[in-house]
Short mmCIF file of C-alpha atoms and ligand atoms in Angstrom, two decimals:
data_model
loop_
_atom_site.label_atom_id
_atom_site.label_comp_id
_atom_site.label_asym_id
_atom_site.label_seq_id
_atom_site.Cartn_x
_atom_site.Cartn_y
_atom_site.Cartn_z
CA MET U 13 -56.32 111.93 -126.72
CA GLU U 14 -56.52 112.93 -123.13
CA ASN U 15 -54.60 116.22 -122.99
CA ILE U 16 -55.20 117.84 -126.38
CA ARG U 17 -58.40 118.72 -128.13
CA TYR U 18 -58.21 118.97 -131.91
CA GLU U 19 -60.95 119.76 -134.40
CA LYS U 20 -61.24 121.27 -137.88
CA GLN U 21 -63.47 124.25 -138.35
CA GLY U 22 -63.65 124.62 -142.09
CA ALA U 23 -60.04 125.20 -143.19
CA VAL U 24 -58.88 126.21 -139.69
CA GLY U 25 -57.39 123.59 -137.39
CA VAL U 26 -58.10 124.35 -133.76
CA LEU U 27 -55.81 122.89 -131.22
CA THR U 28 -56.42 123.30 -127.47
CA ILE U 29 -54.08 122.24 -124.71
CA CYS U 30 -56.35 120.60 -122.17
CA ARG U 31 -55.11 119.83 -118.69
CA PRO U 32 -57.12 122.46 -116.75
CA LYS U 33 -56.38 120.98 -113.27
CA VAL U 34 -52.73 121.91 -113.67
CA LEU U 35 -53.31 125.02 -115.73
CA ASN U 36 -52.55 123.09 -119.01
CA ALA U 37 -49.01 122.36 -117.91
CA LEU U 38 -47.06 120.31 -120.52
CA ASN U 39 -46.03 116.78 -119.46
CA LYS U 40 -44.40 114.24 -121.76
CA ALA U 41 -47.76 112.66 -122.68
CA THR U 42 -49.05 115.97 -123.82
CA LEU U 43 -46.04 116.67 -125.95
CA GLU U 44 -46.48 113.27 -127.52
CA GLU U 45 -50.17 114.00 -128.32
CA LEU U 46 -49.13 117.38 -129.67
CA ASP U 47 -46.60 115.65 -131.93
CA SER U 48 -49.19 113.34 -133.36
CA VAL U 49 -51.68 116.13 -133.97
CA LEU U 50 -48.98 118.02 -135.77
CA GLU U 51 -48.44 115.03 -138.01
CA GLU U 52 -52.20 114.93 -138.75
CA ILE U 53 -52.13 118.64 -139.59
CA GLU U 54 -49.14 118.14 -141.94
CA ASN U 55 -51.18 115.55 -143.75
CA THR U 56 -54.39 117.57 -144.09
CA PRO U 57 -53.97 119.65 -147.29
CA GLU U 58 -57.28 121.48 -146.93
CA LEU U 59 -56.18 123.31 -143.83
CA SER U 60 -54.96 126.98 -144.35
CA CYS U 61 -54.27 128.05 -140.69
CA VAL U 62 -54.08 126.76 -137.21
CA LEU U 63 -55.29 128.29 -133.98
CA LEU U 64 -53.60 127.23 -130.74
CA THR U 65 -54.97 127.97 -127.34
CA GLY U 66 -55.38 126.66 -123.73
CA ASP U 67 -58.47 125.25 -122.13
CA GLY U 68 -60.35 127.37 -119.61
CA GLU U 69 -60.15 131.12 -118.77
CA LYS U 70 -57.20 131.18 -116.57
CA ALA U 71 -54.24 129.76 -118.54
CA PHE U 72 -52.82 129.30 -121.94
CA VAL U 73 -50.08 126.93 -120.68
CA ALA U 74 -48.49 127.46 -117.20
CA GLY U 75 -45.26 125.79 -118.26
CA ALA U 76 -43.63 122.40 -118.41
CA ASP U 77 -45.07 120.09 -115.75
CA ILE U 78 -42.99 120.87 -112.75
CA ALA U 79 -44.00 117.59 -110.95
CA GLU U 80 -42.75 115.62 -113.86
CA MET U 81 -39.54 117.67 -114.22
CA MET U 82 -38.80 117.05 -110.52
CA GLU U 83 -38.08 113.41 -111.32
CA LEU U 84 -35.49 114.12 -113.99
CA ASP U 85 -31.76 113.39 -113.75
CA GLU U 86 -29.22 114.90 -116.01
CA ALA U 87 -29.65 112.34 -118.82
CA GLY U 88 -33.50 112.40 -118.50
CA ALA U 89 -33.44 116.23 -118.64
CA TYR U 90 -31.47 116.15 -121.83
CA GLU U 91 -33.83 113.63 -123.39
CA PHE U 92 -36.98 115.67 -122.25
CA SER U 93 -35.49 118.91 -123.59
CA ALA U 94 -34.44 117.39 -126.97
CA TYR U 95 -37.90 115.79 -127.38
CA GLY U 96 -39.75 118.90 -126.49
CA SER U 97 -37.57 121.08 -128.59
CA GLY U 98 -38.27 118.74 -131.58
CA VAL U 99 -42.01 118.99 -131.09
CA PHE U 100 -41.86 122.82 -130.78
CA ARG U 101 -39.69 122.90 -133.93
CA ARG U 102 -42.23 120.82 -135.76
CA LEU U 103 -45.00 123.23 -134.77
CA GLU U 104 -42.82 126.22 -135.91
CA SER U 105 -42.05 124.47 -139.18
CA LEU U 106 -45.70 123.77 -140.21
CA ASP U 107 -46.03 125.22 -143.65
CA ILE U 108 -49.21 127.00 -142.82
CA PRO U 109 -49.48 129.83 -140.29
CA VAL U 110 -50.03 129.19 -136.54
CA ILE U 111 -51.82 131.85 -134.48
CA ALA U 112 -51.50 131.62 -130.73
CA LEU U 113 -54.52 132.76 -128.70
CA VAL U 114 -53.03 133.56 -125.27
CA ASN U 115 -55.93 133.35 -122.89
CA GLY U 116 -54.18 133.74 -119.50
CA TYR U 117 -50.79 132.48 -118.07
CA ALA U 118 -48.12 131.68 -120.70
CA LEU U 119 -45.30 130.83 -118.40
CA GLY U 120 -42.02 128.95 -119.02
CA GLY U 121 -42.75 126.18 -121.59
CA GLY U 122 -46.03 127.92 -122.29
CA CYS U 123 -44.27 131.13 -123.28
CA GLU U 124 -41.91 129.09 -125.37
CA LEU U 125 -44.94 127.52 -127.04
CA VAL U 126 -46.10 131.05 -127.87
CA LEU U 127 -42.74 131.83 -129.34
CA SER U 128 -42.96 128.80 -131.74
CA CYS U 129 -46.16 130.38 -133.27
CA ASP U 130 -46.23 132.88 -136.21
CA ILE U 131 -48.70 135.38 -134.78
CA VAL U 132 -49.55 136.00 -131.16
CA LEU U 133 -52.92 137.41 -130.06
CA ALA U 134 -53.40 137.92 -126.31
CA SER U 135 -56.37 138.55 -124.05
CA SER U 136 -55.98 141.46 -121.72
CA ASN U 137 -55.52 139.13 -118.79
CA ALA U 138 -52.63 137.27 -120.39
CA VAL U 139 -49.39 136.92 -118.28
CA PHE U 140 -46.06 136.10 -119.89
CA ALA U 141 -42.90 134.96 -118.21
CA LEU U 142 -39.88 132.67 -118.48
CA PRO U 143 -39.45 131.92 -114.75
CA GLU U 144 -37.17 128.95 -115.20
CA THR U 145 -34.13 130.67 -113.59
CA THR U 146 -36.19 131.24 -110.46
CA LEU U 147 -36.67 127.45 -110.37
CA GLY U 148 -33.03 126.65 -110.76
CA VAL U 149 -33.19 125.64 -114.45
CA ILE U 150 -33.14 127.37 -117.87
CA CYS U 151 -35.60 127.37 -120.72
CA GLY U 152 -35.44 124.07 -122.58
CA PHE U 153 -37.93 124.32 -125.42
CA GLY U 154 -36.19 126.91 -127.53
CA GLY U 155 -36.88 130.03 -125.41
CA THR U 156 -33.25 131.10 -125.26
CA GLN U 157 -33.10 131.00 -129.05
CA ARG U 158 -36.48 132.47 -129.97
CA LEU U 159 -37.20 135.18 -127.42
CA ALA U 160 -34.42 137.53 -128.48
CA LYS U 161 -35.47 137.34 -132.09
CA ARG U 162 -38.98 138.53 -131.12
CA VAL U 163 -38.24 141.13 -128.48
CA GLY U 164 -34.47 141.96 -128.89
CA GLU U 165 -31.59 140.76 -126.84
CA GLY U 166 -31.90 143.23 -123.98
CA ASN U 167 -35.57 142.52 -123.35
CA ALA U 168 -34.92 138.81 -123.74
CA LYS U 169 -32.10 138.75 -121.26
CA ARG U 170 -34.07 140.96 -118.76
CA LEU U 171 -37.02 138.53 -118.88
CA ILE U 172 -34.93 135.30 -118.77
CA PHE U 173 -32.39 136.50 -116.09
CA THR U 174 -35.17 137.91 -113.76
CA GLY U 175 -37.99 135.46 -114.45
CA ASP U 176 -40.38 138.47 -114.04
CA ARG U 177 -43.92 138.30 -115.21
CA ILE U 178 -45.31 140.88 -117.61
CA GLY U 179 -48.89 141.59 -118.54
CA ALA U 180 -50.39 141.86 -122.00
CA ASP U 181 -49.76 145.60 -122.40
CA GLU U 182 -46.09 145.31 -121.72
CA ALA U 183 -45.92 142.20 -123.93
CA LEU U 184 -47.44 144.30 -126.69
CA ARG U 185 -45.03 147.11 -126.17
CA ILE U 186 -41.97 144.79 -126.59
CA GLN U 187 -43.73 142.87 -129.36
CA LEU U 188 -43.98 139.57 -127.51
CA CYS U 189 -47.60 139.66 -128.60
CA ASP U 190 -48.96 141.26 -131.71
CA ALA U 191 -52.42 142.46 -130.52
CA VAL U 192 -54.50 142.49 -127.32
CA TYR U 193 -58.28 141.88 -126.97
CA ALA U 194 -60.88 141.68 -124.25
CA PRO U 195 -60.96 138.04 -123.07
CA GLU U 196 -64.46 137.60 -124.64
CA SER U 197 -63.28 138.86 -128.08
CA LEU U 198 -60.03 136.85 -128.31
CA TRP U 199 -61.49 133.78 -129.93
CA GLU U 200 -63.53 135.78 -132.52
CA ALA U 201 -60.52 137.92 -133.36
CA GLY U 202 -58.32 134.76 -133.86
CA MET U 203 -60.90 133.06 -136.08
CA ALA U 204 -61.38 136.24 -138.15
CA LEU U 205 -57.61 136.51 -138.73
CA ALA U 206 -57.31 132.87 -139.60
CA LYS U 207 -60.19 133.24 -142.21
CA ARG U 208 -58.70 136.37 -143.59
CA ILE U 209 -55.33 134.57 -144.21
CA GLY U 210 -57.23 131.57 -145.64
CA LYS U 211 -58.68 133.82 -148.36
CA ASN U 212 -55.30 134.21 -149.96
CA PRO U 213 -53.83 131.54 -152.29
CA LYS U 214 -52.27 128.96 -149.92
CA TYR U 215 -49.06 128.52 -151.90
CA ALA U 216 -48.36 132.24 -151.64
CA VAL U 217 -48.82 132.30 -147.83
CA ILE U 218 -46.66 129.13 -147.45
CA ASN U 219 -43.84 130.64 -149.61
CA ALA U 220 -44.09 133.87 -147.73
CA LYS U 221 -43.69 132.02 -144.42
CA LYS U 222 -40.77 130.02 -145.78
CA ALA U 223 -39.05 133.18 -146.92
CA ILE U 224 -39.57 135.05 -143.66
CA ASP U 225 -38.31 132.05 -141.66
CA THR U 226 -35.24 131.27 -143.80
CA ASP U 227 -32.78 132.18 -141.09
CA LYS U 228 -34.71 130.05 -138.53
CA ASN U 229 -34.41 126.98 -140.73
CA THR U 230 -30.71 127.40 -141.28
CA LEU U 231 -29.16 128.99 -138.18
CA GLU U 232 -30.90 127.64 -135.11
CA LYS U 233 -30.02 124.02 -134.86
CA GLU U 234 -26.77 124.39 -132.93
CA GLY U 235 -28.47 126.90 -130.51
CA PHE U 236 -31.20 124.37 -129.69
CA GLN U 237 -28.67 121.62 -128.96
CA ALA U 238 -26.67 123.98 -126.76
CA GLU U 239 -29.90 124.93 -124.90
CA SER U 240 -30.66 121.26 -124.17
CA ARG U 241 -27.09 120.71 -123.01
CA PHE U 242 -27.13 123.70 -120.63
CA PHE U 243 -30.62 122.73 -119.35
CA SER U 244 -29.58 119.23 -118.53
CA GLN U 245 -26.46 120.54 -116.66
CA CYS U 246 -28.87 122.33 -114.24
CA PHE U 247 -29.87 118.77 -113.12
CA ARG U 248 -26.29 117.67 -112.43
CA ALA U 249 -26.07 116.14 -108.97
CA GLY U 250 -29.70 116.90 -108.28
CA LYS U 251 -29.13 120.75 -108.22
CA ALA U 252 -32.36 121.84 -109.90
CA ASN U 253 -34.64 119.31 -108.16
CA GLY U 254 -34.52 121.16 -104.74
CA HIS U 255 -35.64 124.46 -106.31
CA LEU U 256 -38.50 122.61 -108.21
CA ARG U 257 -39.55 120.99 -105.01
CA VAL U 258 -40.06 124.44 -103.33
CA PHE U 259 -42.87 125.16 -105.87
CA LEU U 260 -44.53 121.76 -105.41
CA GLU U 261 -44.46 121.99 -101.68
CA ARG U 262 -45.34 125.64 -101.34
CA LYS U 263 -48.83 124.96 -99.98
CA LYS U 264 -47.84 122.57 -97.33
N1 DAK F 2 -46.48 122.26 -113.53
C1 DAK F 2 -47.28 121.45 -112.78
N2 DAK F 2 -48.35 121.91 -112.13
C2 DAK F 2 -48.71 123.21 -112.18
C3 DAK F 2 -47.98 124.11 -113.03
C4 DAK F 2 -46.77 123.60 -113.74
N3 DAK F 2 -46.02 124.38 -114.46
N4 DAK F 2 -48.41 125.30 -112.90
C5 DAK F 2 -49.54 125.11 -112.09
N5 DAK F 2 -49.68 123.92 -111.70
C6 DAK F 2 -50.71 123.34 -110.82
C7 DAK F 2 -50.51 123.78 -109.41
O1 DAK F 2 -49.59 122.87 -108.71
C8 DAK F 2 -51.99 123.59 -108.85
O2 DAK F 2 -52.21 122.22 -108.57
P1 DAK F 2 -52.89 121.79 -107.27
O3 DAK F 2 -52.11 122.34 -106.11
O4 DAK F 2 -54.30 122.37 -107.32
O5 DAK F 2 -52.95 120.27 -107.32
C9 DAK F 2 -52.84 123.97 -110.08
O6 DAK F 2 -51.99 123.86 -111.22
C10 DAK F 2 -53.37 125.43 -109.98
O7 DAK F 2 -52.28 126.26 -109.68
P2 DAK F 2 -52.22 127.30 -108.52
O8 DAK F 2 -53.01 126.78 -107.31
O9 DAK F 2 -50.79 127.52 -108.17
O10 DAK F 2 -52.98 128.55 -109.04
P3 DAK F 2 -52.66 130.00 -108.71
O11 DAK F 2 -53.75 130.83 -109.38
O12 DAK F 2 -52.44 130.23 -107.26
O13 DAK F 2 -51.27 130.36 -109.45
C11 DAK F 2 -49.72 130.22 -111.27
C12 DAK F 2 -51.24 130.27 -110.83
C13 DAK F 2 -49.66 129.97 -112.75
C14 DAK F 2 -49.18 131.71 -110.96
C15 DAK F 2 -48.97 129.26 -110.47
O14 DAK F 2 -49.63 128.02 -110.53
C16 DAK F 2 -47.49 129.08 -110.88
O15 DAK F 2 -46.67 129.96 -110.55
N6 DAK F 2 -47.30 128.01 -111.61
C17 DAK F 2 -45.99 127.58 -112.02
C18 DAK F 2 -45.55 128.48 -113.26
C19 DAK F 2 -44.15 128.20 -113.62
O16 DAK F 2 -43.17 128.43 -112.88
N7 DAK F 2 -44.08 127.76 -114.90
C20 DAK F 2 -42.77 127.45 -115.46
C21 DAK F 2 -42.41 126.12 -115.19
S1 DAK F 2 -40.77 125.77 -115.67
C22 DAK F 2 -37.18 122.31 -120.84
C23 DAK F 2 -38.29 122.40 -121.26
C24 DAK F 2 -39.11 123.25 -120.74
C25 DAK F 2 -38.75 123.97 -119.71
C26 DAK F 2 -37.50 123.90 -119.23
C27 DAK F 2 -36.70 123.07 -119.83
N8 DAK F 2 -36.33 121.40 -121.41
C28 DAK F 2 -36.92 120.40 -122.14
C29 DAK F 2 -34.95 121.40 -121.24
C30 DAK F 2 -39.69 124.76 -119.14
C31 DAK F 2 -39.71 124.97 -117.84
C32 DAK F 2 -40.91 125.52 -117.27
O17 DAK F 2 -41.88 125.70 -117.94
#
């Protein structure tokens, strides 16, 4: 695998998004690799927890790959959104808990990846945002459905309509993350939490997760489909592509 590192450390699966040159942005190939690692995790009964992080010290994931999105037309946008949504849903639906270790920028699709995890630990230099509207698109990997559940409708609409970035302390205040650590302590804190969870009988943790997530499993399907539809409409007649190009050409 080129874009994902995956290893088992005892009963903990450690998954690292690894495209440091583009701040771990998610392209289709990375989503495909993520999907196949998730399949492997589903078929590894000795695991009790998963840690998910980004390579390097600067970014968790800086979003969907804007260069790749630039090329999309309306049909391609729908397909990309539906595929990505499915992968994020698979992550969210793992029976064992997933802990996000947010070690820097978690923007756009990166923030949506965070929202698909059960517990979110952030380093003090973490930055969260859903800047899609500033790029002429909307969230496409479940952000419109999941953010409000975590931070309430008002905070979700404020973040999505403005695209503003917030730091770790503000994210903690609105419960977008659950705890904040110094960057050098984040990994240790995540591993300690994973091991602490792993001490409990696995069937009990799994059933607790299923019970907590009951509404997610029954209610969200239509919302995800609507999100993909509205995302793809942003690409109608090339509308979004011009806004995306502004980012890609900003240094010229
Ligand atoms: N995509 C592609 N490349 C990216 C990237 C991204 N999201 N973010 C950063 N990079 C690349 C930069 O282009 C740069 O590449 P080079 O120029 O060196 O070749 C390299 O990473 C380093 O970035 P910077 O030079 O910009 O580094 P800075 O420290 O100056 O700035 C930054 C860091 C994170 C503030 C900045 O890079 C930035 O603003 N990045 C874009 C962040 C962003 O807007 N992310 C959201 C993307 S939109 C959907 C699914 C998903 C989505 C929508 C729909 N469906 C399936 C329907 C999600 C959309 C998004 O995520």
